[in-house]
PDB file of C-alpha atoms in Angstrom:
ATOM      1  CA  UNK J  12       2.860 -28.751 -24.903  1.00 50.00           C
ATOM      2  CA  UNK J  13       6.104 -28.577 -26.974  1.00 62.00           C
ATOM      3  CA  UNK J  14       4.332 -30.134 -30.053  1.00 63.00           C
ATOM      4  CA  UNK J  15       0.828 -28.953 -29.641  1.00 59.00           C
ATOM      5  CA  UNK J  16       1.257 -25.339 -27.993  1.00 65.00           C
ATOM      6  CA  UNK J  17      -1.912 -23.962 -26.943  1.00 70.00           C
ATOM      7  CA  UNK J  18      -0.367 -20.093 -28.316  1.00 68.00           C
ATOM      8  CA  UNK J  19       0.837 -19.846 -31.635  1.00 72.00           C
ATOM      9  CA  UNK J  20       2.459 -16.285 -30.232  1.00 77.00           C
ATOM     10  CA  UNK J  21       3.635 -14.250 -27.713  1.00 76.00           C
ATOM     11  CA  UNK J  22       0.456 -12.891 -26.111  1.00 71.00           C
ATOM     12  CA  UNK J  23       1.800  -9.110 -24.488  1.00 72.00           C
ATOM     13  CA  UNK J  24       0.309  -6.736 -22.181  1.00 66.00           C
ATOM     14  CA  UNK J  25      -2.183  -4.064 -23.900  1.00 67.00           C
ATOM     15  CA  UNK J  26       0.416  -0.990 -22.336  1.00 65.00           C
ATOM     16  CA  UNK J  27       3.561  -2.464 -21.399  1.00 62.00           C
ATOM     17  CA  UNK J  28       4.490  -4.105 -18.557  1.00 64.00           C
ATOM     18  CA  UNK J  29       2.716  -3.343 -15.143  1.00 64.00           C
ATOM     19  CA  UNK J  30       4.872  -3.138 -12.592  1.00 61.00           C
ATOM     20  CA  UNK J  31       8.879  -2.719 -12.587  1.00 56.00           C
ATOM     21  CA  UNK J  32      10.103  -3.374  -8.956  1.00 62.00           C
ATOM     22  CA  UNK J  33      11.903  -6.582  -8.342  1.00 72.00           C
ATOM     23  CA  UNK J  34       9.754  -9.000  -6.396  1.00 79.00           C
ATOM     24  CA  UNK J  35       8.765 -11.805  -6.152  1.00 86.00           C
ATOM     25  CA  UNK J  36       4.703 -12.202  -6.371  1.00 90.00           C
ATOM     26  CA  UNK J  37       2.861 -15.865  -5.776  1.00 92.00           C
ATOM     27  CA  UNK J  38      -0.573 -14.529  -5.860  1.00 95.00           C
ATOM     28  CA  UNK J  39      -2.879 -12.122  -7.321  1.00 94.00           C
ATOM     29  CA  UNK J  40      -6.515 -10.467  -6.537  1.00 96.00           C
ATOM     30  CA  UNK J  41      -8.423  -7.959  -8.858  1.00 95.00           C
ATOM     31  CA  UNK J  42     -10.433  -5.281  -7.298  1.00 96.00           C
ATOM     32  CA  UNK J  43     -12.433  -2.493  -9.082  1.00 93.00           C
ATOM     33  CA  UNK J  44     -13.453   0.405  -6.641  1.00 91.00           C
ATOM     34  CA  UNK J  45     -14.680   4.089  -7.483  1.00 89.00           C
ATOM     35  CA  UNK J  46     -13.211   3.409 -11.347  1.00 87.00           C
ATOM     36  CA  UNK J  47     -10.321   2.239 -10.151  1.00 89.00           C
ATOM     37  CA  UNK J  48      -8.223  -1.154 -10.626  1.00 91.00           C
ATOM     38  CA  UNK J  49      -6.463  -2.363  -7.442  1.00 94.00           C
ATOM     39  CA  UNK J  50      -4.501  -5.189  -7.395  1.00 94.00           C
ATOM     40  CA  UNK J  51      -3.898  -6.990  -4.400  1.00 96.00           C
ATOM     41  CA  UNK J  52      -0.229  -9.177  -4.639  1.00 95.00           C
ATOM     42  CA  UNK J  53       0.885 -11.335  -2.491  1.00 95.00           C
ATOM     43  CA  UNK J  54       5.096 -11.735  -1.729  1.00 92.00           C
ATOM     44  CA  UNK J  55       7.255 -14.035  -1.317  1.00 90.00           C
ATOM     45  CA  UNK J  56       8.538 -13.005   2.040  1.00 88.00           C
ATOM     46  CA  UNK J  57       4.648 -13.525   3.400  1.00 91.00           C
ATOM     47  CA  UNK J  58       3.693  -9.797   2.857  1.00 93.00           C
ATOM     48  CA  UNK J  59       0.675  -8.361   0.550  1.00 95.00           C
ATOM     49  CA  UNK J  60       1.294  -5.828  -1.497  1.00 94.00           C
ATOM     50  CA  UNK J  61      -2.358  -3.515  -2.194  1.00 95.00           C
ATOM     51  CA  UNK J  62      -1.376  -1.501  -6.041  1.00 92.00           C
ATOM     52  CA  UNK J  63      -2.878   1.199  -7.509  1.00 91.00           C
ATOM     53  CA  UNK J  64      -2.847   0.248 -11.573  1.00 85.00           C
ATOM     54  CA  UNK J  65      -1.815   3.378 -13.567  1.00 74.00           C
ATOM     55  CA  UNK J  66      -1.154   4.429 -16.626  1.00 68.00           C
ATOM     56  CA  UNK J  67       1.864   2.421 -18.007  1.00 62.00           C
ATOM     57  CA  UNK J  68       3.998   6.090 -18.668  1.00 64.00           C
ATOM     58  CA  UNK J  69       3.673   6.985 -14.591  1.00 69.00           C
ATOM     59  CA  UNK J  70       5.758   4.736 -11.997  1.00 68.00           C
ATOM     60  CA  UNK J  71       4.014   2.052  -9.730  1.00 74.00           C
ATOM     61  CA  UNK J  72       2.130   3.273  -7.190  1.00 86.00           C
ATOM     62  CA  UNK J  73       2.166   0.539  -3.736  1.00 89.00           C
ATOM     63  CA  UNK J  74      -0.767   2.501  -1.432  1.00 92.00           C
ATOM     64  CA  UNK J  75       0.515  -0.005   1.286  1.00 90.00           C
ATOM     65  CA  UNK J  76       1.812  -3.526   2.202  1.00 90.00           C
ATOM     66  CA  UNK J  77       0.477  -5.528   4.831  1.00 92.00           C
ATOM     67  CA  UNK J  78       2.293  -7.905   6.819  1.00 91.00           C
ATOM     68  CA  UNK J  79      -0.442 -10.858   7.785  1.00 93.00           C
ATOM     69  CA  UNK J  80       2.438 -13.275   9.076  1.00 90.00           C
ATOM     70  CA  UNK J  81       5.766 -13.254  10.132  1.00 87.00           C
ATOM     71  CA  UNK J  82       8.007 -12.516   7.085  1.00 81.00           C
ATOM     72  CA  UNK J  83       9.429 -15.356   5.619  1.00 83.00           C
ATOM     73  CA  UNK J  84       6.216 -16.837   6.002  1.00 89.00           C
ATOM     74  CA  UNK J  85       4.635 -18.402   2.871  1.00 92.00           C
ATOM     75  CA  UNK J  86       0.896 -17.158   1.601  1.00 95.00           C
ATOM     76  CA  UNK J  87      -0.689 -20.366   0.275  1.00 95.00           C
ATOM     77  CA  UNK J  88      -3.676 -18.635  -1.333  1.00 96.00           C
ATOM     78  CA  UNK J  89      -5.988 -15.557  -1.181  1.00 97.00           C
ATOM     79  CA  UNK J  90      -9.614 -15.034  -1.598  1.00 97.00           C
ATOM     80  CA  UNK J  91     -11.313 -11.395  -1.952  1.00 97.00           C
ATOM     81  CA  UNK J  92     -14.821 -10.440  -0.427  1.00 97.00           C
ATOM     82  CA  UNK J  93     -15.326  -7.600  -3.325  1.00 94.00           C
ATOM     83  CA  UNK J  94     -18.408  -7.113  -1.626  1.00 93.00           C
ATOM     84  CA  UNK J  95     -17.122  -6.378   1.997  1.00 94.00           C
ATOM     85  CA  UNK J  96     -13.721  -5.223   0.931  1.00 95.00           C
ATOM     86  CA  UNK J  97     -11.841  -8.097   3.083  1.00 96.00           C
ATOM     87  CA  UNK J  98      -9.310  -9.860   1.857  1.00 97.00           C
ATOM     88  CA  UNK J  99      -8.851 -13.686   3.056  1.00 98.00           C
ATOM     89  CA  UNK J 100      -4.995 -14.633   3.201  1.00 97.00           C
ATOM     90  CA  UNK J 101      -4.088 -18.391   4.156  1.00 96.00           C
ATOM     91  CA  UNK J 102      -1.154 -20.082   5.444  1.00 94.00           C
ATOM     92  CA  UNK J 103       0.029 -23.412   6.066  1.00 92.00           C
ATOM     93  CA  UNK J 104      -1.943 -23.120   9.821  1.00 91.00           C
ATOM     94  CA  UNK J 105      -4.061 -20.503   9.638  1.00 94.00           C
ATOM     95  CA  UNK J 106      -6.301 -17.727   7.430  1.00 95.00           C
ATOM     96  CA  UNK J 107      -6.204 -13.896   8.235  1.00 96.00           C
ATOM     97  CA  UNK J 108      -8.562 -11.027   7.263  1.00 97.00           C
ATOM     98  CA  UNK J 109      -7.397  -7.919   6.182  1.00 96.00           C
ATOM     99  CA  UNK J 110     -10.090  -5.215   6.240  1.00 96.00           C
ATOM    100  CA  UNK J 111      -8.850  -3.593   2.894  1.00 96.00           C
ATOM    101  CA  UNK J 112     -11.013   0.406   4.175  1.00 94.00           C
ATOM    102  CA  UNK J 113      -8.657   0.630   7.361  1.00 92.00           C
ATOM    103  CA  UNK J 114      -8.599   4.657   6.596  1.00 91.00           C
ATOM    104  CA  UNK J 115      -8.324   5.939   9.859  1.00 88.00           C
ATOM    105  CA  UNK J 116      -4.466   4.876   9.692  1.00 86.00           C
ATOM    106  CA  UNK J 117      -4.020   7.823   7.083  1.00 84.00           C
ATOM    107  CA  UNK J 118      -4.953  10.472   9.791  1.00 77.00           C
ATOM    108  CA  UNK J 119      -7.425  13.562  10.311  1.00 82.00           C
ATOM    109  CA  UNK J 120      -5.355  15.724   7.529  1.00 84.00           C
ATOM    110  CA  UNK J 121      -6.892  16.119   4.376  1.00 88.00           C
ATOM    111  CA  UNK J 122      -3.780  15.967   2.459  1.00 87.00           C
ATOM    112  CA  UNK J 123      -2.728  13.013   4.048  1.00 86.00           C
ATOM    113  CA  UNK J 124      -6.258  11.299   3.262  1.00 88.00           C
ATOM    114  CA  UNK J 125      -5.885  12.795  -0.208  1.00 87.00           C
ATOM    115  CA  UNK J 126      -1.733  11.795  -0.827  1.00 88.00           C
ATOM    116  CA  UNK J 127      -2.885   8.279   0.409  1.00 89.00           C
ATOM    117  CA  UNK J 128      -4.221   7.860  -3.451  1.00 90.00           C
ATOM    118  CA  UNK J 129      -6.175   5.134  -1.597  1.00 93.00           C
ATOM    119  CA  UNK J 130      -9.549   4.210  -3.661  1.00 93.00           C
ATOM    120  CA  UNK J 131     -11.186   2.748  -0.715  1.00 94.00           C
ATOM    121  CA  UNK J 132     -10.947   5.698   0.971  1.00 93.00           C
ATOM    122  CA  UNK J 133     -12.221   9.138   0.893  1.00 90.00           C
ATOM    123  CA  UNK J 134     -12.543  13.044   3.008  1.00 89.00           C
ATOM    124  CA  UNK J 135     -15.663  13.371   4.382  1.00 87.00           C
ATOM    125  CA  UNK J 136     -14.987  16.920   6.223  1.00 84.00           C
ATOM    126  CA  UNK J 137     -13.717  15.734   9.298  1.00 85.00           C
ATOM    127  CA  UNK J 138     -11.274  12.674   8.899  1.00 87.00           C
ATOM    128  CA  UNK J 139     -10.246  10.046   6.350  1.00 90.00           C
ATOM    129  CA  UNK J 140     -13.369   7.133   6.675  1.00 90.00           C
ATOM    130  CA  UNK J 141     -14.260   4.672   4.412  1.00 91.00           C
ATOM    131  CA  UNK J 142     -15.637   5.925   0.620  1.00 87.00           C
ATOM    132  CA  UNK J 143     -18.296   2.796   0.777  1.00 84.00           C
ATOM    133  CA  UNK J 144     -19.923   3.503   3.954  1.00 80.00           C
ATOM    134  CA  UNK J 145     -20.042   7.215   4.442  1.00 76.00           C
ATOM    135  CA  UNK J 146     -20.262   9.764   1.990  1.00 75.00           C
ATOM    136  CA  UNK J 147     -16.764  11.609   0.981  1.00 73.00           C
ATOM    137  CA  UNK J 148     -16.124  14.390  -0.785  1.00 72.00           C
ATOM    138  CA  UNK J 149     -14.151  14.498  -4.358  1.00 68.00           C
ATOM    139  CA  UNK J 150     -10.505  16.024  -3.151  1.00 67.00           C
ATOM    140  CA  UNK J 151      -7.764  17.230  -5.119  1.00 68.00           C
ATOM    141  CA  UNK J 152      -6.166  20.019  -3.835  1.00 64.00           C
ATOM    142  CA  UNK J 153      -7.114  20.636  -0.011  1.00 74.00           C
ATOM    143  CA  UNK J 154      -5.501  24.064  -0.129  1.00 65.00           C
ATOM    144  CA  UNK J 155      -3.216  23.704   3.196  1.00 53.00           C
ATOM    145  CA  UNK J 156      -0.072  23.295   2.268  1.00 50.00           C
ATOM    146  CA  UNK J 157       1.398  23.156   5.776  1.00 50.00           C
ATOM    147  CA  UNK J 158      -0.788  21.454   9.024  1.00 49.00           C
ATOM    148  CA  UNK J 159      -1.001  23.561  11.532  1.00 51.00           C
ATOM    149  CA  UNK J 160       1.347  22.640  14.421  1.00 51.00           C
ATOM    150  CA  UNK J 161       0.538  20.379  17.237  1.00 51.00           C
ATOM    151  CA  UNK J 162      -0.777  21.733  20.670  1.00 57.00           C
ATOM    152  CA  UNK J 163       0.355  18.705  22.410  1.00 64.00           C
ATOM    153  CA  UNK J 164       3.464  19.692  24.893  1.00 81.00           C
ATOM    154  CA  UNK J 165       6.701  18.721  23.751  1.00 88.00           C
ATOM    155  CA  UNK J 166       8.030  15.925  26.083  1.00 89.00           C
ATOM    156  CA  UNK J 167      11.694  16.628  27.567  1.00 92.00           C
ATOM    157  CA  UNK J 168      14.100  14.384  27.837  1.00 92.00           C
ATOM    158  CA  UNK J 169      17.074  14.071  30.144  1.00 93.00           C
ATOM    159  CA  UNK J 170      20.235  12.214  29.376  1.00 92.00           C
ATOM    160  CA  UNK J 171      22.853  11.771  31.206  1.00 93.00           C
ATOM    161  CA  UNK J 172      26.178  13.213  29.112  1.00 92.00           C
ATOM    162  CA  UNK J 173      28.137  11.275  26.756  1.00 92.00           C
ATOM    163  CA  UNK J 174      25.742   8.766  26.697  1.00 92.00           C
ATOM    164  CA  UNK J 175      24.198   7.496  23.823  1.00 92.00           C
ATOM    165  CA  UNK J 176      20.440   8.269  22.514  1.00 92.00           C
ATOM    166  CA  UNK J 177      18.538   7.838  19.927  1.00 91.00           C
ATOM    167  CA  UNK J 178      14.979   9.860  18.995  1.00 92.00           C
ATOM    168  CA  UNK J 179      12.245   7.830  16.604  1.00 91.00           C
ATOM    169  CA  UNK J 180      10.200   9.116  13.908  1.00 90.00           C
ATOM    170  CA  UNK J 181       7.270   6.673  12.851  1.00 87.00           C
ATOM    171  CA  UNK J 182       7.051   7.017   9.066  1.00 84.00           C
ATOM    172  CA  UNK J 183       3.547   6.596   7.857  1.00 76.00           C
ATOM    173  CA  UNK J 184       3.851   7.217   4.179  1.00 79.00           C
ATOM    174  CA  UNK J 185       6.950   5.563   2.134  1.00 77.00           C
ATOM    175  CA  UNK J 186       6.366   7.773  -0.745  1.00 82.00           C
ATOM    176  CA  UNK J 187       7.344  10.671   1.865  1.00 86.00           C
ATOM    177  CA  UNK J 188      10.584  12.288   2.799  1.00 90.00           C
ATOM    178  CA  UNK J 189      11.767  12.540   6.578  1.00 92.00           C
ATOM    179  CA  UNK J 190      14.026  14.867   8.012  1.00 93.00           C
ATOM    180  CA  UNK J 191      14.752  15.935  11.553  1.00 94.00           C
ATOM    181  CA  UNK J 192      15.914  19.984  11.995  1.00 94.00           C
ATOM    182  CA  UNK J 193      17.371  21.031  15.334  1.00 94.00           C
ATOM    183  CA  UNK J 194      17.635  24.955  15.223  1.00 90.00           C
ATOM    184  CA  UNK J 195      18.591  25.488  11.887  1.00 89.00           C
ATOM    185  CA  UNK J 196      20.423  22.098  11.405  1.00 91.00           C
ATOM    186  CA  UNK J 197      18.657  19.938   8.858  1.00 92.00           C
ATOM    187  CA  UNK J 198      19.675  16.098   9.904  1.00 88.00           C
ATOM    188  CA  UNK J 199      19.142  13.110   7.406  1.00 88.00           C
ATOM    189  CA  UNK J 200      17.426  10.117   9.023  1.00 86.00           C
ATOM    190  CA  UNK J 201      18.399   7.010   9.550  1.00 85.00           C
ATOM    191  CA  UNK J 202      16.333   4.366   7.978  1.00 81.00           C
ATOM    192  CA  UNK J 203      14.958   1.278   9.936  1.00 80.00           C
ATOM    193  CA  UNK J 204      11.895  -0.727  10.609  1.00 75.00           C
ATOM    194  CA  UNK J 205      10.640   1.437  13.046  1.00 77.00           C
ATOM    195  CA  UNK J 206      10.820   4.105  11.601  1.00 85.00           C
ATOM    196  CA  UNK J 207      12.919   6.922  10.689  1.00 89.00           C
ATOM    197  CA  UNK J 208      15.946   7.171  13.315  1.00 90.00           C
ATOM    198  CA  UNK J 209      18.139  10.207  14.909  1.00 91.00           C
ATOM    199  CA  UNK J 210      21.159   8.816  16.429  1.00 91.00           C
ATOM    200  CA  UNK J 211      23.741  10.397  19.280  1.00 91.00           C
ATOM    201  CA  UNK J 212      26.414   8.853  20.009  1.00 92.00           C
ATOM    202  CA  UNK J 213      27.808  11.033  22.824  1.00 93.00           C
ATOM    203  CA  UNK J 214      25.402  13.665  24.455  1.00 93.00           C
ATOM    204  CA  UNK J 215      26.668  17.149  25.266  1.00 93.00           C
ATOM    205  CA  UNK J 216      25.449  20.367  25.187  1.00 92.00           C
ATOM    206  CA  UNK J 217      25.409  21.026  21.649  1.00 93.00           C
ATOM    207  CA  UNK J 218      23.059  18.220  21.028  1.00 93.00           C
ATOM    208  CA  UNK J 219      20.479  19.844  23.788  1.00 94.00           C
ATOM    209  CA  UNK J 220      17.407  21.753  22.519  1.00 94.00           C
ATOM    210  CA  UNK J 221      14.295  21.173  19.998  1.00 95.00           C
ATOM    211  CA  UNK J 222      14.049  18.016  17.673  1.00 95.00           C
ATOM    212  CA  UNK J 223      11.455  18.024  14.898  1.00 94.00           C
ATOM    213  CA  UNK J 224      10.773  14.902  12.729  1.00 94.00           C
ATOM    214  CA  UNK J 225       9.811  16.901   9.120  1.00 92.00           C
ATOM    215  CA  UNK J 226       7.418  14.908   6.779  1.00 88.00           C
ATOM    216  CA  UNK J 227       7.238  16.646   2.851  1.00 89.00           C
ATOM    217  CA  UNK J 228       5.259  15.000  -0.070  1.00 85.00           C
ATOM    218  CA  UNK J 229       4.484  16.716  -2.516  1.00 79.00           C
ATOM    219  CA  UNK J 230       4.880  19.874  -1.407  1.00 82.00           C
ATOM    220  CA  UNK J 231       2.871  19.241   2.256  1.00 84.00           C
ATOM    221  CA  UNK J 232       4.372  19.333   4.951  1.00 86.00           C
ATOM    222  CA  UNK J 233       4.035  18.906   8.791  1.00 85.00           C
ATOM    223  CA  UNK J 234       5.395  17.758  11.830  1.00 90.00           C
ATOM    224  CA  UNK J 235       5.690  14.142  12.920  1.00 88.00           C
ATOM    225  CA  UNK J 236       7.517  14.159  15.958  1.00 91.00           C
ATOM    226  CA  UNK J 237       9.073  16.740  18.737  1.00 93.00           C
ATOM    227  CA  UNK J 238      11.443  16.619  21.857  1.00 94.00           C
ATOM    228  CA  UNK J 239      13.198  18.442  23.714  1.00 94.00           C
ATOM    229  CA  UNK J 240      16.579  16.955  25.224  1.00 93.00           C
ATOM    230  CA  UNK J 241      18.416  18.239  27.989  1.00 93.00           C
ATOM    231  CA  UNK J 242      21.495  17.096  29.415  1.00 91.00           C
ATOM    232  CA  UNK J 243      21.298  16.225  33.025  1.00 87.00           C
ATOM    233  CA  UNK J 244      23.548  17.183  35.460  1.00 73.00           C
ATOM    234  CA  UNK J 245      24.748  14.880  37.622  1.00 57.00           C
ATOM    235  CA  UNK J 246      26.543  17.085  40.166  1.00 46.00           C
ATOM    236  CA  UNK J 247      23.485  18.628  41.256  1.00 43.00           C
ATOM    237  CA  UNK J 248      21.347  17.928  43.576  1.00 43.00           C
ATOM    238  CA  UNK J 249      17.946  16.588  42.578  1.00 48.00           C
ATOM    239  CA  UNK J 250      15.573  16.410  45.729  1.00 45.00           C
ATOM    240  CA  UNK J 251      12.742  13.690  44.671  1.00 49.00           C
ATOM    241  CA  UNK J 252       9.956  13.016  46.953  1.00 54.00           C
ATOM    242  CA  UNK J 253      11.800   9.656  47.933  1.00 51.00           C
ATOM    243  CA  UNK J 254      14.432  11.976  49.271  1.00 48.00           C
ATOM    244  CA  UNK J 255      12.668  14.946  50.870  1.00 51.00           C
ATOM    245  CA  UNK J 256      12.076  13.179  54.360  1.00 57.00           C
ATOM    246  CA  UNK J 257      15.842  13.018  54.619  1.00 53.00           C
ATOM    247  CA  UNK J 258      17.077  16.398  53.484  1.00 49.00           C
ATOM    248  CA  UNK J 259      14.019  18.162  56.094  1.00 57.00           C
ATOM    249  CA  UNK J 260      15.767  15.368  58.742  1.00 57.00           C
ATOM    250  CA  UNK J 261      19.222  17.092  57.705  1.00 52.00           C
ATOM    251  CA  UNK J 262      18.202  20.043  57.698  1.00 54.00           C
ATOM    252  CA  UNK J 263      16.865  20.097  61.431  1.00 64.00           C
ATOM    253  CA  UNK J 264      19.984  18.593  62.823  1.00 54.00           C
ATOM    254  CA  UNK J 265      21.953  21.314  61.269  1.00 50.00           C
ATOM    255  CA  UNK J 266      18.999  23.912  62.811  1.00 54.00           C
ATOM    256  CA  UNK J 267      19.618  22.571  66.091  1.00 51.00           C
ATOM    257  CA  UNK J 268      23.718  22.006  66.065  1.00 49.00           C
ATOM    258  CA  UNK J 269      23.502  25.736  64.659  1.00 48.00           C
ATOM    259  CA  UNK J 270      21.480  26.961  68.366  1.00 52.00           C
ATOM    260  CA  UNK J 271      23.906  24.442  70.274  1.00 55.00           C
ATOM    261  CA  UNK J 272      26.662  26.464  69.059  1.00 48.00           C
ATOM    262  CA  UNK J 273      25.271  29.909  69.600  1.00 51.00           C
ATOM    263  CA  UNK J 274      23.418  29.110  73.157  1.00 54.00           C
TER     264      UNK J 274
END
């Protein structure tokens, strides 16, 4: 190879390089879908990495990463169904199939469907479904810049003071921002596998109230998550069902030690 080199030159990319983030990729699948290129990478650490090629002048856009194995696990090849939209992913033990149209994850808001900039996927009126097998409408703008807020009832929580808590966020879009606001306190998160973390260390009553878990992208927002905390009281007296046959026995001793005294 040193003598007879099969290039004479340097043979570079048509528009620069394609991607700029520094991993680590053992694998590669092509996929064309709706006019456009998706490449599907696998990692090093056992993940698989599903791209969205753009132009070389806008930054890499990862629609999502998929975690077939435990990490640290290491992908020994990968064969794509372009026909089904499945990609194949082997190991040393075993093979997994990732269904590469999983579109419900991305919600039943539009502008989550449409921020998704997931090919495979499309708006079809309703909910985020599959562009191949139902018919979808061509989104760019889904004029609601805000989802409406959730009917669901906010679930209280009690805790017990100075104790330490700690309210989770799932974060469905890394491209997003997070933010929790508690009356008109804005909190940062804290980041973690989970999810996108709100930590007490000591509960007291300034820390009682409202929690909202904020997600923004590009200029939509909405809601994630909401509780209400409230700092129980420990001095007062809590009458639970396991307990009411005891206070009504207590309180008909003191009835009758009340007429005993009187008669």
């Amino acid at each position: 190879m040193r003598d007879r080199p099969e290039m004479k030159d340097w043979v570079m990319p048509e528009n620069g390089p394609m991607l700029f983030r520094h991993q680590h990729y053992t694998h590669i699948q092509v996929d064309r879908v709706r006019g456009h290129t998706v490449l599907l990478l696998s990692l090093e650490s056992g993940g698989v990495h599903k791209v969205l090629e753009e132009p070389v002048e806008q930054p890499v856009f990862i629609i999502a990463e998929y975690l077939p194995f435990p990490r640290g696990t290491h992908i020994t090849s990968m064969l794509l169904d372009a026909a089904e939209k499945r990609l194949y992913v082997s190991s040393s033990n075993e093979v997994v199939q990732i269904d590469l149209q999983t579109c419900h994850i991305y919600g039943n808001e539009c502008n989550e469907c449409r921020l998704s900039r997931d090919p495979y996927c499309g708006w079809n009126g309703l909910h985020c479904t599959s562009a191949a097998k139902n018919p979808v409408q061509d989104i760019k703008d889904c004029n609601m810049p805000q989802a409406a807020p959730s009917k669901t009832e906010t679930p209280v929580i009690h805790i017990p003071p100075s104790s330490k808590h700690f309210l989770l966020c799932p974060m469905t879009s890394h491209h997003a921002t997070y933010h929790w606001e508690h009356g008109r306190t804005r909190e940062e998160c804290v980041h973690s596998e989970q999810g996108c973390l709100y930590l007490i260390k000591s509960m007291n009553e300034t820390h009682e109230g409202t929690y909202r878990c904020m997600f923004s992208e590009e200029g939509y927002q909405r809601t994630v998550a909401q509780y209400k905390l409230s700092m129980s009281r420990s001095d007062a007296l809590r009458l639970t069902p396991a307990l009411l046959p005891s206070f009504l026995l207590l309180l008909t001793a003191f009835h009758v030690l009340l007429l005993n005294l009187y008669f």
